[in-house]
Every structure is written in structure tokens, then in C-alpha cells.
PDB file of C-alpha atoms in Angstrom:
ATOM      1  CA  UNK A   1      -2.402   8.942 -15.625  1.00 86.00           C
ATOM      2  CA  UNK A   2      -1.393  12.106 -13.785  1.00 95.00           C
ATOM      3  CA  UNK A   3      -4.032  14.609 -12.731  1.00 97.00           C
ATOM      4  CA  UNK A   4      -2.184  17.480 -14.443  1.00 98.00           C
ATOM      5  CA  UNK A   5       0.582  17.191 -17.028  1.00 98.00           C
ATOM      6  CA  UNK A   6       2.631  19.819 -18.839  1.00 98.00           C
ATOM      7  CA  UNK A   7       4.759  18.577 -21.734  1.00 98.00           C
ATOM      8  CA  UNK A   8       7.433  20.817 -23.269  1.00 98.00           C
ATOM      9  CA  UNK A   9       5.367  23.983 -22.752  1.00 98.00           C
ATOM     10  CA  UNK A  10       6.626  27.244 -24.269  1.00 98.00           C
ATOM     11  CA  UNK A  11       4.869  30.522 -23.438  1.00 97.00           C
ATOM     12  CA  UNK A  12       5.607  34.091 -24.483  1.00 96.00           C
ATOM     13  CA  UNK A  13       4.842  37.644 -23.408  1.00 94.00           C
ATOM     14  CA  UNK A  14       5.155  39.319 -26.786  1.00 92.00           C
ATOM     15  CA  UNK A  15       8.699  38.469 -27.868  1.00 93.00           C
ATOM     16  CA  UNK A  16       9.806  37.443 -24.370  1.00 94.00           C
ATOM     17  CA  UNK A  17      10.207  33.665 -24.189  1.00 97.00           C
ATOM     18  CA  UNK A  18       8.894  33.250 -20.621  1.00 96.00           C
ATOM     19  CA  UNK A  19       8.539  29.455 -20.437  1.00 97.00           C
ATOM     20  CA  UNK A  20      11.145  27.461 -22.343  1.00 97.00           C
ATOM     21  CA  UNK A  21      10.018  23.842 -22.464  1.00 98.00           C
ATOM     22  CA  UNK A  22       8.385  23.275 -19.071  1.00 97.00           C
ATOM     23  CA  UNK A  23       7.435  19.664 -18.318  1.00 98.00           C
ATOM     24  CA  UNK A  24       5.882  18.675 -14.990  1.00 98.00           C
ATOM     25  CA  UNK A  25       3.200  16.493 -13.430  1.00 98.00           C
ATOM     26  CA  UNK A  26       0.896  16.768 -10.437  1.00 98.00           C
ATOM     27  CA  UNK A  27      -0.628  13.581  -9.067  1.00 98.00           C
ATOM     28  CA  UNK A  28      -4.007  13.465  -7.351  1.00 97.00           C
ATOM     29  CA  UNK A  29      -3.720  14.229  -3.635  1.00 97.00           C
ATOM     30  CA  UNK A  30      -0.308  15.924  -3.842  1.00 98.00           C
ATOM     31  CA  UNK A  31       1.011  19.312  -2.865  1.00 98.00           C
ATOM     32  CA  UNK A  32       3.554  20.233  -5.529  1.00 98.00           C
ATOM     33  CA  UNK A  33       5.496  23.477  -5.224  1.00 98.00           C
ATOM     34  CA  UNK A  34       7.290  25.606  -7.796  1.00 97.00           C
ATOM     35  CA  UNK A  35      10.210  27.570  -6.378  1.00 95.00           C
ATOM     36  CA  UNK A  36      12.542  30.041  -8.023  1.00 94.00           C
ATOM     37  CA  UNK A  37      13.629  33.668  -8.083  1.00 92.00           C
ATOM     38  CA  UNK A  38      11.414  36.522  -9.261  1.00 90.00           C
ATOM     39  CA  UNK A  39      11.028  36.303 -13.030  1.00 91.00           C
ATOM     40  CA  UNK A  40      11.812  32.588 -13.156  1.00 94.00           C
ATOM     41  CA  UNK A  41       8.420  31.761 -14.700  1.00 96.00           C
ATOM     42  CA  UNK A  42       6.465  30.449 -11.700  1.00 96.00           C
ATOM     43  CA  UNK A  43       3.404  32.692 -12.044  1.00 95.00           C
ATOM     44  CA  UNK A  44       3.569  32.374 -15.836  1.00 97.00           C
ATOM     45  CA  UNK A  45       3.303  28.605 -15.455  1.00 98.00           C
ATOM     46  CA  UNK A  46       0.077  28.978 -13.462  1.00 98.00           C
ATOM     47  CA  UNK A  47      -1.302  31.572 -15.879  1.00 97.00           C
ATOM     48  CA  UNK A  48      -0.570  29.247 -18.800  1.00 98.00           C
ATOM     49  CA  UNK A  49      -2.327  26.321 -17.098  1.00 98.00           C
ATOM     50  CA  UNK A  50      -5.400  28.450 -16.363  1.00 97.00           C
ATOM     51  CA  UNK A  51      -5.633  29.736 -19.946  1.00 97.00           C
ATOM     52  CA  UNK A  52      -4.731  33.364 -19.294  1.00 96.00           C
ATOM     53  CA  UNK A  53      -1.784  32.742 -21.621  1.00 96.00           C
ATOM     54  CA  UNK A  54      -1.912  30.140 -24.381  1.00 96.00           C
ATOM     55  CA  UNK A  55       1.295  28.186 -25.010  1.00 97.00           C
ATOM     56  CA  UNK A  56       2.932  28.559 -28.415  1.00 96.00           C
ATOM     57  CA  UNK A  57       4.237  25.004 -28.176  1.00 97.00           C
ATOM     58  CA  UNK A  58       3.672  21.945 -25.992  1.00 97.00           C
ATOM     59  CA  UNK A  59       0.648  20.364 -24.359  1.00 97.00           C
ATOM     60  CA  UNK A  60      -1.265  20.684 -21.086  1.00 98.00           C
ATOM     61  CA  UNK A  61      -3.647  17.925 -20.045  1.00 97.00           C
ATOM     62  CA  UNK A  62      -6.040  17.697 -17.115  1.00 96.00           C
ATOM     63  CA  UNK A  63      -7.182  14.155 -16.254  1.00 95.00           C
ATOM     64  CA  UNK A  64      -6.049  13.131 -19.750  1.00 94.00           C
ATOM     65  CA  UNK A  65      -8.005  15.871 -21.539  1.00 95.00           C
ATOM     66  CA  UNK A  66      -6.028  18.547 -23.368  1.00 97.00           C
ATOM     67  CA  UNK A  67      -6.738  22.066 -22.089  1.00 97.00           C
ATOM     68  CA  UNK A  68      -3.814  23.887 -23.762  1.00 96.00           C
ATOM     69  CA  UNK A  69      -5.930  26.278 -25.839  1.00 94.00           C
ATOM     70  CA  UNK A  70      -9.246  26.278 -24.009  1.00 96.00           C
ATOM     71  CA  UNK A  71     -10.793  29.532 -22.795  1.00 96.00           C
ATOM     72  CA  UNK A  72     -10.181  30.267 -19.096  1.00 94.00           C
ATOM     73  CA  UNK A  73     -13.833  29.788 -18.046  1.00 92.00           C
ATOM     74  CA  UNK A  74     -13.848  26.330 -19.644  1.00 94.00           C
ATOM     75  CA  UNK A  75     -10.627  25.429 -17.828  1.00 95.00           C
ATOM     76  CA  UNK A  76     -12.340  26.445 -14.584  1.00 93.00           C
ATOM     77  CA  UNK A  77     -15.231  24.146 -15.478  1.00 90.00           C
ATOM     78  CA  UNK A  78     -12.685  21.382 -16.112  1.00 92.00           C
ATOM     79  CA  UNK A  79     -11.730  21.672 -12.441  1.00 93.00           C
ATOM     80  CA  UNK A  80      -8.743  24.033 -12.330  1.00 96.00           C
ATOM     81  CA  UNK A  81      -8.940  26.661  -9.582  1.00 94.00           C
ATOM     82  CA  UNK A  82      -6.480  29.575  -9.578  1.00 94.00           C
ATOM     83  CA  UNK A  83      -5.895  31.956  -6.664  1.00 93.00           C
ATOM     84  CA  UNK A  84      -3.715  34.635  -8.291  1.00 90.00           C
ATOM     85  CA  UNK A  85      -0.886  36.637  -6.820  1.00 88.00           C
ATOM     86  CA  UNK A  86      -2.316  39.763  -5.196  1.00 81.00           C
ATOM     87  CA  UNK A  87      -5.512  37.909  -4.169  1.00 75.00           C
ATOM     88  CA  UNK A  88      -7.828  39.523  -6.726  1.00 82.00           C
ATOM     89  CA  UNK A  89     -10.924  39.679  -4.535  1.00 91.00           C
ATOM     90  CA  UNK A  90     -13.845  41.989  -5.352  1.00 92.00           C
ATOM     91  CA  UNK A  91     -13.370  44.784  -2.770  1.00 94.00           C
ATOM     92  CA  UNK A  92     -16.875  46.270  -3.069  1.00 94.00           C
ATOM     93  CA  UNK A  93     -18.613  42.912  -2.664  1.00 95.00           C
ATOM     94  CA  UNK A  94     -19.225  41.204   0.666  1.00 96.00           C
ATOM     95  CA  UNK A  95     -17.499  38.028   1.798  1.00 96.00           C
ATOM     96  CA  UNK A  96     -20.693  36.137   0.966  1.00 94.00           C
ATOM     97  CA  UNK A  97     -20.886  37.623  -2.537  1.00 94.00           C
ATOM     98  CA  UNK A  98     -17.204  36.927  -3.252  1.00 94.00           C
ATOM     99  CA  UNK A  99     -17.719  33.291  -2.296  1.00 94.00           C
ATOM    100  CA  UNK A 100     -20.862  32.999  -4.411  1.00 92.00           C
ATOM    101  CA  UNK A 101     -18.904  34.227  -7.440  1.00 90.00           C
ATOM    102  CA  UNK A 102     -16.409  31.431  -6.790  1.00 89.00           C
ATOM    103  CA  UNK A 103     -19.236  28.941  -7.291  1.00 88.00           C
ATOM    104  CA  UNK A 104     -20.467  30.416 -10.580  1.00 84.00           C
ATOM    105  CA  UNK A 105     -20.378  26.998 -12.274  1.00 81.00           C
ATOM    106  CA  UNK A 106     -22.676  25.464  -9.623  1.00 85.00           C
ATOM    107  CA  UNK A 107     -26.437  25.574 -10.307  1.00 84.00           C
ATOM    108  CA  UNK A 108     -27.650  23.955  -7.076  1.00 90.00           C
ATOM    109  CA  UNK A 109     -28.052  26.548  -4.253  1.00 89.00           C
ATOM    110  CA  UNK A 110     -27.920  23.793  -1.625  1.00 91.00           C
ATOM    111  CA  UNK A 111     -24.532  22.686  -2.972  1.00 91.00           C
ATOM    112  CA  UNK A 112     -23.313  26.313  -2.922  1.00 91.00           C
ATOM    113  CA  UNK A 113     -24.349  26.608   0.725  1.00 92.00           C
ATOM    114  CA  UNK A 114     -22.630  23.311   1.549  1.00 92.00           C
ATOM    115  CA  UNK A 115     -19.378  24.506  -0.020  1.00 92.00           C
ATOM    116  CA  UNK A 116     -19.642  27.817   1.800  1.00 92.00           C
ATOM    117  CA  UNK A 117     -19.959  26.009   5.123  1.00 93.00           C
ATOM    118  CA  UNK A 118     -16.872  23.968   4.278  1.00 92.00           C
ATOM    119  CA  UNK A 119     -15.000  27.216   3.605  1.00 91.00           C
ATOM    120  CA  UNK A 120     -16.080  28.533   6.995  1.00 93.00           C
ATOM    121  CA  UNK A 121     -14.798  25.376   8.674  1.00 92.00           C
ATOM    122  CA  UNK A 122     -11.361  26.130   7.260  1.00 91.00           C
ATOM    123  CA  UNK A 123     -11.622  29.913   7.644  1.00 92.00           C
ATOM    124  CA  UNK A 124     -13.876  30.663  10.655  1.00 93.00           C
ATOM    125  CA  UNK A 125     -12.784  34.314  10.542  1.00 92.00           C
ATOM    126  CA  UNK A 126     -14.627  34.694   7.232  1.00 94.00           C
ATOM    127  CA  UNK A 127     -17.874  33.556   8.827  1.00 94.00           C
ATOM    128  CA  UNK A 128     -17.508  36.342  11.379  1.00 94.00           C
ATOM    129  CA  UNK A 129     -17.183  38.808   8.477  1.00 93.00           C
ATOM    130  CA  UNK A 130     -19.911  37.262   6.326  1.00 92.00           C
ATOM    131  CA  UNK A 131     -21.550  40.580   5.338  1.00 94.00           C
ATOM    132  CA  UNK A 132     -18.408  42.709   5.412  1.00 95.00           C
ATOM    133  CA  UNK A 133     -17.038  44.133   2.162  1.00 95.00           C
ATOM    134  CA  UNK A 134     -13.882  42.466   0.906  1.00 93.00           C
ATOM    135  CA  UNK A 135     -11.964  45.732   0.660  1.00 93.00           C
ATOM    136  CA  UNK A 136     -12.323  46.356   4.404  1.00 95.00           C
ATOM    137  CA  UNK A 137     -10.682  43.036   5.373  1.00 94.00           C
ATOM    138  CA  UNK A 138      -7.079  42.790   6.537  1.00 90.00           C
ATOM    139  CA  UNK A 139      -4.442  41.401   4.166  1.00 88.00           C
ATOM    140  CA  UNK A 140      -4.567  38.012   5.857  1.00 88.00           C
ATOM    141  CA  UNK A 141      -8.349  37.913   5.723  1.00 91.00           C
ATOM    142  CA  UNK A 142      -8.301  38.859   2.028  1.00 92.00           C
ATOM    143  CA  UNK A 143      -5.920  35.945   1.364  1.00 90.00           C
ATOM    144  CA  UNK A 144      -8.298  33.653   3.253  1.00 90.00           C
ATOM    145  CA  UNK A 145     -11.204  34.959   1.166  1.00 94.00           C
ATOM    146  CA  UNK A 146      -9.319  34.498  -2.117  1.00 93.00           C
ATOM    147  CA  UNK A 147      -8.407  30.926  -1.165  1.00 92.00           C
ATOM    148  CA  UNK A 148     -11.920  30.121   0.035  1.00 93.00           C
ATOM    149  CA  UNK A 149     -13.344  31.529  -3.205  1.00 93.00           C
ATOM    150  CA  UNK A 150     -11.054  29.173  -5.129  1.00 92.00           C
ATOM    151  CA  UNK A 151     -12.337  26.270  -3.051  1.00 91.00           C
ATOM    152  CA  UNK A 152     -15.962  27.120  -3.873  1.00 92.00           C
ATOM    153  CA  UNK A 153     -15.312  25.592  -7.288  1.00 89.00           C
ATOM    154  CA  UNK A 154     -14.516  22.279  -5.556  1.00 90.00           C
ATOM    155  CA  UNK A 155     -11.601  22.040  -8.001  1.00 93.00           C
ATOM    156  CA  UNK A 156      -9.677  18.939  -9.001  1.00 95.00           C
ATOM    157  CA  UNK A 157      -6.586  21.083  -8.473  1.00 97.00           C
ATOM    158  CA  UNK A 158      -6.183  24.425  -6.711  1.00 97.00           C
ATOM    159  CA  UNK A 159      -3.278  26.629  -7.835  1.00 97.00           C
ATOM    160  CA  UNK A 160      -2.064  29.125  -5.239  1.00 96.00           C
ATOM    161  CA  UNK A 161       0.221  31.979  -6.301  1.00 95.00           C
ATOM    162  CA  UNK A 162       2.251  33.542  -3.458  1.00 92.00           C
ATOM    163  CA  UNK A 163      -0.323  33.031  -0.672  1.00 92.00           C
ATOM    164  CA  UNK A 164       2.044  34.380   2.001  1.00 89.00           C
ATOM    165  CA  UNK A 165       2.911  37.628   0.201  1.00 87.00           C
ATOM    166  CA  UNK A 166       2.713  40.658   2.497  1.00 84.00           C
ATOM    167  CA  UNK A 167       1.572  38.704   5.538  1.00 84.00           C
ATOM    168  CA  UNK A 168       3.020  38.713   9.037  1.00 86.00           C
ATOM    169  CA  UNK A 169       4.930  35.599  10.158  1.00 88.00           C
ATOM    170  CA  UNK A 170       2.010  34.531  12.362  1.00 88.00           C
ATOM    171  CA  UNK A 171      -0.445  34.742   9.469  1.00 86.00           C
ATOM    172  CA  UNK A 172       1.995  32.945   7.156  1.00 88.00           C
ATOM    173  CA  UNK A 173       2.027  30.024   9.596  1.00 91.00           C
ATOM    174  CA  UNK A 174      -1.779  30.074   9.720  1.00 89.00           C
ATOM    175  CA  UNK A 175      -2.212  30.158   5.926  1.00 90.00           C
ATOM    176  CA  UNK A 176       0.220  27.278   5.417  1.00 93.00           C
ATOM    177  CA  UNK A 177      -1.475  25.252   8.128  1.00 93.00           C
ATOM    178  CA  UNK A 178      -4.797  25.745   6.317  1.00 91.00           C
ATOM    179  CA  UNK A 179      -3.243  24.763   2.964  1.00 94.00           C
ATOM    180  CA  UNK A 180      -2.065  21.549   4.601  1.00 95.00           C
ATOM    181  CA  UNK A 181      -5.561  20.946   6.016  1.00 93.00           C
ATOM    182  CA  UNK A 182      -7.126  21.484   2.585  1.00 93.00           C
ATOM    183  CA  UNK A 183      -4.785  18.894   1.134  1.00 96.00           C
ATOM    184  CA  UNK A 184      -5.512  16.419   3.935  1.00 95.00           C
ATOM    185  CA  UNK A 185      -9.218  16.836   3.170  1.00 92.00           C
ATOM    186  CA  UNK A 186      -8.587  15.882  -0.468  1.00 94.00           C
ATOM    187  CA  UNK A 187      -7.630  19.022  -2.412  1.00 95.00           C
ATOM    188  CA  UNK A 188      -4.677  18.644  -4.788  1.00 97.00           C
ATOM    189  CA  UNK A 189      -2.510  21.789  -4.727  1.00 98.00           C
ATOM    190  CA  UNK A 190       0.028  23.392  -7.043  1.00 98.00           C
ATOM    191  CA  UNK A 191       1.797  26.039  -4.977  1.00 98.00           C
ATOM    192  CA  UNK A 192       3.946  28.956  -6.096  1.00 96.00           C
ATOM    193  CA  UNK A 193       5.652  30.516  -3.109  1.00 91.00           C
ATOM    194  CA  UNK A 194       8.601  32.867  -2.580  1.00 87.00           C
ATOM    195  CA  UNK A 195       9.033  31.470   0.937  1.00 90.00           C
ATOM    196  CA  UNK A 196      10.699  28.280  -0.279  1.00 93.00           C
ATOM    197  CA  UNK A 197      11.311  26.877   3.201  1.00 93.00           C
ATOM    198  CA  UNK A 198       7.615  27.090   4.117  1.00 93.00           C
ATOM    199  CA  UNK A 199       6.572  25.665   0.752  1.00 96.00           C
ATOM    200  CA  UNK A 200       8.931  22.708   1.015  1.00 97.00           C
ATOM    201  CA  UNK A 201       7.819  22.073   4.598  1.00 96.00           C
ATOM    202  CA  UNK A 202       4.299  21.143   3.449  1.00 97.00           C
ATOM    203  CA  UNK A 203       4.858  19.946  -0.153  1.00 98.00           C
ATOM    204  CA  UNK A 204       5.330  16.366  -1.302  1.00 98.00           C
ATOM    205  CA  UNK A 205       7.426  17.291  -4.342  1.00 98.00           C
ATOM    206  CA  UNK A 206       8.926  20.381  -5.895  1.00 98.00           C
ATOM    207  CA  UNK A 207      10.292  21.852  -9.109  1.00 98.00           C
ATOM    208  CA  UNK A 208      12.984  24.527  -9.242  1.00 97.00           C
ATOM    209  CA  UNK A 209      12.627  27.070 -12.075  1.00 96.00           C
ATOM    210  CA  UNK A 210      15.353  29.325 -13.454  1.00 96.00           C
ATOM    211  CA  UNK A 211      14.689  31.718 -16.357  1.00 95.00           C
ATOM    212  CA  UNK A 212      11.770  29.734 -17.722  1.00 96.00           C
ATOM    213  CA  UNK A 213      13.286  26.274 -17.382  1.00 97.00           C
ATOM    214  CA  UNK A 214      13.053  23.517 -14.787  1.00 97.00           C
ATOM    215  CA  UNK A 215      16.554  22.851 -13.518  1.00 97.00           C
ATOM    216  CA  UNK A 216      15.771  20.472 -10.665  1.00 97.00           C
ATOM    217  CA  UNK A 217      12.937  18.293  -9.391  1.00 97.00           C
ATOM    218  CA  UNK A 218      12.782  15.976  -6.393  1.00 98.00           C
ATOM    219  CA  UNK A 219      10.846  15.211  -3.252  1.00 98.00           C
ATOM    220  CA  UNK A 220      10.428  18.216  -0.974  1.00 97.00           C
ATOM    221  CA  UNK A 221      12.530  16.505   1.675  1.00 97.00           C
ATOM    222  CA  UNK A 222      15.420  16.025  -0.754  1.00 97.00           C
ATOM    223  CA  UNK A 223      15.160  19.560  -2.130  1.00 97.00           C
ATOM    224  CA  UNK A 224      15.498  20.955   1.392  1.00 95.00           C
ATOM    225  CA  UNK A 225      18.812  19.085   1.677  1.00 95.00           C
ATOM    226  CA  UNK A 226      20.071  20.020  -1.800  1.00 95.00           C
ATOM    227  CA  UNK A 227      23.123  22.321  -1.639  1.00 93.00           C
ATOM    228  CA  UNK A 228      22.030  24.519  -4.548  1.00 93.00           C
ATOM    229  CA  UNK A 229      18.520  24.949  -3.129  1.00 94.00           C
ATOM    230  CA  UNK A 230      19.835  25.675   0.361  1.00 92.00           C
ATOM    231  CA  UNK A 231      22.179  28.353  -0.897  1.00 91.00           C
ATOM    232  CA  UNK A 232      19.939  29.993  -3.528  1.00 90.00           C
ATOM    233  CA  UNK A 233      16.473  29.756  -1.959  1.00 89.00           C
ATOM    234  CA  UNK A 234      16.718  28.834   1.723  1.00 87.00           C
ATOM    235  CA  UNK A 235      19.453  31.261   2.727  1.00 80.00           C
ATOM    236  CA  UNK A 236      21.642  28.475   4.097  1.00 78.00           C
ATOM    237  CA  UNK A 237      25.323  28.509   3.206  1.00 66.00           C
TER     238      UNK A 237
END
């Protein structure tokens, strides 16, 4: 049984048929990436999984339990973490307070502290800015905070939407190195990323989306060698 399964999922924005029969799986311990052009349906897929959009057709299961029409907070409790595009931190709250909000489903303060320390192991820069307001952090630090807040849930799967957006090449390398570390420490990851080369360099498998449909799936290594992927997404003729 796969950790996460989507079967023939159709989602709409009003009359716009955004997802047109998406089927995919994520196995425990994997990094799976979704690649595609802007408007292909990558972010919509994550929003549908996390309950921000309910599918009109199809089924989503998490560890065998259907979550297709559950409220978002219940999907979080089921173990689905979502770090949205644009980071979505609380700018007027401190780093500490942002992280505490990430652990809203945890009642034990000792467990919250333990998870916070784990976040600081991965993101030592956040520890240095413990009492600093989120809005005063750099773009890279805000991405670190958003990711660390997602980890505070200790999710079965963490969905990351465009974690490299707006970051310098040095910070992109750093963020992807940390994503790889998170996975090596046991976090399963579903990654949406415009930088297809970076995504495929750390992923185990990938799906290629075009206009709401999956047109190709393979191992990351094979996708990097695929002629269509190289030309359309990697900038290699």
C-alpha cells in the first residue's frame, strides 16, 4: 500500500478544469517531484491533496484512508504537511511563534520543544533568529522558516511548493541540500519545483504534467535523460 495515492482526480476552479484525471503514488521514504510549465496543474495537485480544493471526481488516500473530501485541518492531522508557494509565514510573529503554530496538533510541550530543536539542527540560522519577527527575515530565511514550520507537524508526507522561488543560486543549493537531508532522516517529500534540473537531481521519481494531465512518469534519472524533458524543462537541445 502506497503512502499517498491519487486515482483519476479531477479538480476545478469554477468552470476551469484544472486537473483532468491525475493518478500518482508516493511511497514511504521517497522524494517524488512534479514538473511542468506554469499552469500545468502542479500547485493545484498539492492544494487538492491538502483539502484547499475538493476534487469533483476521483479519490485521494493517505495510508489507505480516503481524505478526498476532508477539511484541511483534518488532513493536517492525518499527517499531510503543505509548505505553499510564496512561503505563507506569519510576518508579525517571531520565528519561535511561527514554529509553535506549525505544531498546533501537538499537546505535549516537551514534544514541541523536541521538534523545534530538530528544526534548528536542519536550519541553524533560524535558531540565531529565534525571537526575530518573520517579516524581517531574508527570502531564504523565510523559506527555511516555512519549511521548518511544516516539519513541526512531523508529517507522514511534506509537500513543498516552489521552495527555490526568488532565491539566489547559493541559497537554492542550500535549500535543496536540506530537503535531501530531511528525506535521509525519514521525511517523505512531494516536491513541486520550477527548477526541474535541481528537483530531478534529488528526487527518486517524477511526474511530468501538461495542462492538468500526467504525460510522463519515470525514475528521476531516466527523466533527466528523456529527450522531451531535456528540451522542454531542462533547456537542453
